[in-house]
Amino acid sequence: MTSALPLSPSPPLSPPIEPPSQETRGQRADGTKARQNLLHTALRLFAEKGFSKTSTREIALAASANIASISYYFGDKAGLYRAAFTEPMGCTEDQRALYDQPDFTLRQSLQAFIGSFLAPMKQGELVQQCTRLHFREMLEPTGLWAEEINNDIKPAHAALVAVLARHLGLSAADDGLHRLAFSITGLPLQLFIGRDCVQAIRPELIEQPEAIDAWVSQMVLYAEAMVNIEAAQRQPPPAYQEQPEKS
């Protein structure tokens, strides 16, 4: 008979994990606020003056922060600019997962697409500054706009085209389907571009989160109507039947 292997001593139990102290939680909250303050200040200054004409010293001074905090939270000026350019608008990859669902109805997909697109509008002045920064980036490119087109906008457009093709029963996307996708995207996009005009003409349409929700609901109906029109246009014309001659 073979002898049994000697039992190894049981490892000591790990000490229980202590929850973070109130002081630690306070430090984390302060760090989050400090980072957010730098981000929002940089967004405003970058939108007003552009990347090249805005210094880190100016940002730190306007944010009442130590200039070293920019390196601590963002690495460098370019990292801060990237964060200001991208973070307020959210992650498009996460947004695509909301509407590109094979079991969704057309209305559910459009609701998720337009709802996620317009969600940043609820941030008010912050999203207005972000829109201005995007315009400035187009005029004074640093490369981030081209990067956003390739990494975010193209995949989002492709996902919307796939959703529309699925609901229209198309096996391949043609120019008409891409045109439809661009037109649907234009519905929420125009609210970002024309925010100043809406604010001047009818401010109550964008001032509260509930007002943005109302835009979403209406735009979903508009987009659904556009898809229905596209579907009707793709139907084959009725077969011509020659009418019998009257005697």
GROMACS .gro file of C-alpha atoms in nm:
model
  247
    1MET     CA    1   0.000   0.000   0.000
    2THR     CA    2   0.121   0.342  -0.075
    3SER     CA    3   0.130   0.580   0.212
    4ALA     CA    4  -0.095   0.881   0.199
    5LEU     CA    5   0.064   1.215   0.122
    6PRO     CA    6   0.106   1.427   0.429
    7LEU     CA    7  -0.157   1.696   0.459
    8SER     CA    8  -0.031   2.044   0.394
    9PRO     CA    9  -0.105   2.292   0.664
   10SER     CA   10  -0.404   2.510   0.584
   11PRO     CA   11  -0.304   2.856   0.466
   12PRO     CA   12  -0.379   3.130   0.713
   13LEU     CA   13  -0.704   3.310   0.657
   14SER     CA   14  -0.669   3.645   0.488
   15PRO     CA   15  -0.756   3.934   0.712
   16PRO     CA   16  -1.094   4.087   0.633
   17ILE     CA   17  -1.082   4.373   0.384
   18GLU     CA   18  -1.152   4.693   0.561
   19PRO     CA   19  -1.382   4.935   0.379
   20PRO     CA   20  -1.219   5.263   0.284
   21SER     CA   21  -1.227   5.512   0.563
   22GLN     CA   22  -1.434   5.825   0.544
   23GLU     CA   23  -1.111   6.022   0.506
   24THR     CA   24  -1.004   5.807   0.208
   25ARG     CA   25  -1.344   5.844   0.043
   26GLY     CA   26  -1.322   6.217   0.094
   27GLN     CA   27  -0.979   6.228  -0.069
   28ARG     CA   28  -1.110   6.034  -0.370
   29ALA     CA   29  -1.408   6.267  -0.401
   30ASP     CA   30  -1.179   6.569  -0.380
   31GLY     CA   31  -0.956   6.418  -0.650
   32THR     CA   32  -1.255   6.359  -0.877
   33LYS     CA   33  -1.371   6.716  -0.829
   34ALA     CA   34  -1.023   6.853  -0.892
   35ARG     CA   35  -0.991   6.655  -1.214
   36GLN     CA   36  -1.337   6.759  -1.329
   37ASN     CA   37  -1.262   7.123  -1.253
   38LEU     CA   38  -0.945   7.108  -1.462
   39LEU     CA   39  -1.128   6.929  -1.743
   40HIS     CA   40  -1.414   7.180  -1.758
   41THR     CA   41  -1.180   7.478  -1.736
   42ALA     CA   42  -0.961   7.339  -2.013
   43LEU     CA   43  -1.266   7.267  -2.228
   44ARG     CA   44  -1.379   7.629  -2.201
   45LEU     CA   45  -1.035   7.773  -2.280
   46PHE     CA   46  -0.958   7.529  -2.560
   47ALA     CA   47  -1.298   7.607  -2.717
   48GLU     CA   48  -1.231   7.981  -2.693
   49LYS     CA   49  -0.865   7.990  -2.802
   50GLY     CA   50  -0.769   7.654  -2.949
   51PHE     CA   51  -0.500   7.407  -2.850
   52SER     CA   52  -0.190   7.599  -2.957
   53LYS     CA   53  -0.291   7.931  -2.800
   54THR     CA   54  -0.390   7.788  -2.462
   55SER     CA   55  -0.112   7.717  -2.212
   56THR     CA   56  -0.121   7.474  -1.923
   57ARG     CA   57  -0.024   7.759  -1.692
   58GLU     CA   58  -0.330   7.954  -1.806
   59ILE     CA   59  -0.555   7.652  -1.749
   60ALA     CA   60  -0.415   7.587  -1.402
   61LEU     CA   61  -0.453   7.953  -1.307
   62ALA     CA   62  -0.814   7.967  -1.428
   63ALA     CA   63  -0.893   7.644  -1.243
   64SER     CA   64  -0.715   7.764  -0.926
   65ALA     CA   65  -0.504   7.450  -0.941
   66ASN     CA   66  -0.137   7.359  -0.927
   67ILE     CA   67   0.010   7.320  -1.275
   68ALA     CA   68   0.152   6.983  -1.168
   69SER     CA   69  -0.203   6.852  -1.129
   70ILE     CA   70  -0.241   6.854  -1.508
   71SER     CA   71   0.043   6.603  -1.535
   72TYR     CA   72  -0.099   6.403  -1.246
   73TYR     CA   73  -0.449   6.364  -1.391
   74PHE     CA   74  -0.391   6.385  -1.768
   75GLY     CA   75  -0.022   6.324  -1.836
   76ASP     CA   76   0.038   6.638  -2.038
   77LYS     CA   77  -0.136   6.914  -2.231
   78ALA     CA   78  -0.221   6.680  -2.519
   79GLY     CA   79  -0.380   6.433  -2.278
   80LEU     CA   80  -0.587   6.710  -2.123
   81TYR     CA   81  -0.698   6.827  -2.467
   82ARG     CA   82  -0.796   6.472  -2.564
   83ALA     CA   83  -1.000   6.434  -2.246
   84ALA     CA   84  -1.174   6.769  -2.301
   85PHE     CA   85  -1.249   6.674  -2.661
   86THR     CA   86  -1.390   6.327  -2.594
   87GLU     CA   87  -1.515   6.276  -2.240
   88PRO     CA   88  -1.817   6.512  -2.226
   89MET     CA   89  -1.973   6.343  -2.531
   90GLY     CA   90  -1.952   5.989  -2.393
   91CYS     CA   91  -1.825   5.666  -2.547
   92THR     CA   92  -1.974   5.586  -2.888
   93GLU     CA   93  -1.876   5.220  -2.855
   94ASP     CA   94  -2.102   5.190  -2.551
   95GLN     CA   95  -2.375   5.379  -2.737
   96ARG     CA   96  -2.358   5.140  -3.034
   97ALA     CA   97  -2.428   4.849  -2.804
   98LEU     CA   98  -2.750   5.021  -2.698
   99TYR     CA   99  -2.914   5.028  -3.042
  100ASP     CA  100  -2.744   4.757  -3.248
  101GLN     CA  101  -2.948   4.472  -3.099
  102PRO     CA  102  -3.082   4.207  -3.339
  103ASP     CA  103  -3.397   4.146  -3.134
  104PHE     CA  104  -3.497   4.514  -3.114
  105THR     CA  105  -3.791   4.653  -3.306
  106LEU     CA  106  -3.721   4.945  -3.536
  107ARG     CA  107  -3.865   5.188  -3.283
  108GLN     CA  108  -3.655   5.044  -3.000
  109SER     CA  109  -3.339   5.078  -3.208
  110LEU     CA  110  -3.421   5.435  -3.307
  111GLN     CA  111  -3.511   5.522  -2.948
  112ALA     CA  112  -3.176   5.391  -2.824
  113PHE     CA  113  -2.981   5.557  -3.106
  114ILE     CA  114  -3.135   5.903  -3.076
  115GLY     CA  115  -3.161   5.884  -2.697
  116SER     CA  116  -2.791   5.809  -2.656
  117PHE     CA  117  -2.701   6.071  -2.919
  118LEU     CA  118  -2.890   6.346  -2.737
  119ALA     CA  119  -2.799   6.244  -2.381
  120PRO     CA  120  -2.503   6.490  -2.367
  121MET     CA  121  -2.745   6.775  -2.446
  122LYS     CA  122  -2.868   6.747  -2.087
  123GLN     CA  123  -2.532   6.887  -1.972
  124GLY     CA  124  -2.630   7.232  -2.095
  125GLU     CA  125  -2.345   7.482  -2.128
  126LEU     CA  126  -2.084   7.207  -2.106
  127VAL     CA  127  -2.199   7.038  -2.426
  128GLN     CA  128  -2.219   7.376  -2.600
  129GLN     CA  129  -1.851   7.432  -2.524
  130CYS     CA  130  -1.774   7.080  -2.645
  131THR     CA  131  -1.953   7.151  -2.974
  132ARG     CA  132  -1.752   7.471  -3.014
  133LEU     CA  133  -1.432   7.279  -2.947
  134HIS     CA  134  -1.525   7.033  -3.222
  135PHE     CA  135  -1.577   7.321  -3.465
  136ARG     CA  136  -1.241   7.469  -3.366
  137GLU     CA  137  -1.074   7.130  -3.411
  138MET     CA  138  -1.210   7.118  -3.766
  139LEU     CA  139  -1.061   7.462  -3.839
  140GLU     CA  140  -0.736   7.408  -3.648
  141PRO     CA  141  -0.686   7.030  -3.664
  142THR     CA  142  -0.465   6.847  -3.418
  143GLY     CA  143  -0.561   6.507  -3.555
  144LEU     CA  144  -0.833   6.426  -3.302
  145TRP     CA  145  -1.121   6.503  -3.540
  146ALA     CA  146  -0.985   6.267  -3.806
  147GLU     CA  147  -0.928   6.009  -3.533
  148GLU     CA  148  -1.285   6.047  -3.412
  149ILE     CA  149  -1.422   6.002  -3.763
  150ASN     CA  150  -1.229   5.678  -3.811
  151ASN     CA  151  -1.268   5.530  -3.464
  152ASP     CA  152  -1.613   5.652  -3.360
  153ILE     CA  153  -1.825   5.805  -3.636
  154LYS     CA  154  -1.760   5.546  -3.907
  155PRO     CA  155  -1.837   5.246  -3.680
  156ALA     CA  156  -2.148   5.421  -3.544
  157HIS     CA  157  -2.269   5.492  -3.897
  158ALA     CA  158  -2.199   5.133  -4.003
  159ALA     CA  159  -2.396   5.003  -3.705
  160LEU     CA  160  -2.694   5.225  -3.789
  161VAL     CA  161  -2.680   5.114  -4.154
  162ALA     CA  162  -2.682   4.751  -4.039
  163VAL     CA  163  -2.987   4.817  -3.820
  164LEU     CA  164  -3.173   4.983  -4.107
  165ALA     CA  165  -3.078   4.708  -4.352
  166ARG     CA  166  -3.207   4.447  -4.110
  167HIS     CA  167  -3.543   4.617  -4.071
  168LEU     CA  168  -3.578   4.686  -4.442
  169GLY     CA  169  -3.486   4.329  -4.531
  170LEU     CA  170  -3.180   4.427  -4.735
  171SER     CA  171  -2.879   4.201  -4.770
  172ALA     CA  172  -2.640   4.481  -4.870
  173ALA     CA  173  -2.620   4.854  -4.814
  174ASP     CA  174  -2.659   5.081  -5.114
  175ASP     CA  175  -2.638   5.458  -5.154
  176GLY     CA  176  -3.001   5.501  -5.059
  177LEU     CA  177  -2.951   5.322  -4.728
  178HIS     CA  178  -2.645   5.531  -4.644
  179ARG     CA  179  -2.842   5.842  -4.735
  180LEU     CA  180  -3.118   5.735  -4.498
  181ALA     CA  181  -2.868   5.673  -4.216
  182PHE     CA  182  -2.709   6.017  -4.264
  183SER     CA  183  -3.054   6.178  -4.267
  184ILE     CA  184  -3.158   6.009  -3.942
  185THR     CA  185  -2.829   6.109  -3.780
  186GLY     CA  186  -2.894   6.465  -3.892
  187LEU     CA  187  -3.204   6.486  -3.674
  188PRO     CA  188  -3.023   6.487  -3.337
  189LEU     CA  189  -2.706   6.639  -3.482
  190GLN     CA  190  -2.883   6.959  -3.583
  191LEU     CA  191  -2.979   7.020  -3.221
  192PHE     CA  192  -2.610   7.035  -3.125
  193ILE     CA  193  -2.523   7.260  -3.419
  194GLY     CA  194  -2.825   7.487  -3.379
  195ARG     CA  195  -2.830   7.502  -3.000
  196ASP     CA  196  -2.752   7.875  -2.993
  197CYS     CA  197  -3.043   7.945  -3.228
  198VAL     CA  198  -3.285   7.734  -3.025
  199GLN     CA  199  -3.163   7.906  -2.708
  200ALA     CA  200  -3.234   8.246  -2.861
  201ILE     CA  201  -3.570   8.160  -3.018
  202ARG     CA  202  -3.729   7.903  -2.786
  203PRO     CA  203  -3.504   7.836  -2.483
  204GLU     CA  204  -3.759   7.620  -2.302
  205LEU     CA  205  -3.707   7.354  -2.569
  206ILE     CA  206  -3.360   7.270  -2.437
  207GLU     CA  207  -3.331   7.409  -2.084
  208GLN     CA  208  -3.445   7.103  -1.888
  209PRO     CA  209  -3.364   6.731  -1.922
  210GLU     CA  210  -3.734   6.665  -1.976
  211ALA     CA  211  -3.724   6.894  -2.279
  212ILE     CA  212  -3.445   6.684  -2.431
  213ASP     CA  213  -3.651   6.370  -2.367
  214ALA     CA  214  -3.936   6.530  -2.561
  215TRP     CA  215  -3.700   6.589  -2.854
  216VAL     CA  216  -3.598   6.223  -2.842
  217SER     CA  217  -3.959   6.104  -2.852
  218GLN     CA  218  -4.047   6.324  -3.148
  219MET     CA  219  -3.730   6.250  -3.343
  220VAL     CA  220  -3.792   5.877  -3.307
  221LEU     CA  221  -4.128   5.927  -3.478
  222TYR     CA  222  -3.970   6.143  -3.750
  223ALA     CA  223  -3.698   5.883  -3.810
  224GLU     CA  224  -3.951   5.601  -3.817
  225ALA     CA  225  -4.150   5.790  -4.080
  226MET     CA  226  -3.833   5.831  -4.288
  227VAL     CA  227  -3.769   5.456  -4.275
  228ASN     CA  228  -4.128   5.384  -4.375
  229ILE     CA  229  -4.099   5.619  -4.672
  230GLU     CA  230  -3.775   5.448  -4.775
  231ALA     CA  231  -3.946   5.109  -4.751
  232ALA     CA  232  -4.238   5.229  -4.964
  233GLN     CA  233  -4.004   5.368  -5.229
  234ARG     CA  234  -3.827   5.033  -5.251
  235GLN     CA  235  -4.146   4.844  -5.324
  236PRO     CA  236  -4.173   4.731  -5.687
  237PRO     CA  237  -4.430   4.925  -5.888
  238PRO     CA  238  -4.761   4.749  -5.939
  239ALA     CA  239  -4.777   4.539  -6.252
  240TYR     CA  240  -4.938   4.720  -6.541
  241GLN     CA  241  -5.262   4.566  -6.652
  242GLU     CA  242  -5.395   4.664  -6.990
  243GLN     CA  243  -5.752   4.779  -6.965
  244PRO     CA  244  -5.997   4.619  -7.207
  245GLU     CA  245  -6.120   4.849  -7.479
  246LYS     CA  246  -6.470   4.975  -7.441
  247SER     CA  247  -6.703   4.866  -7.715
   0.00000   0.00000   0.00000
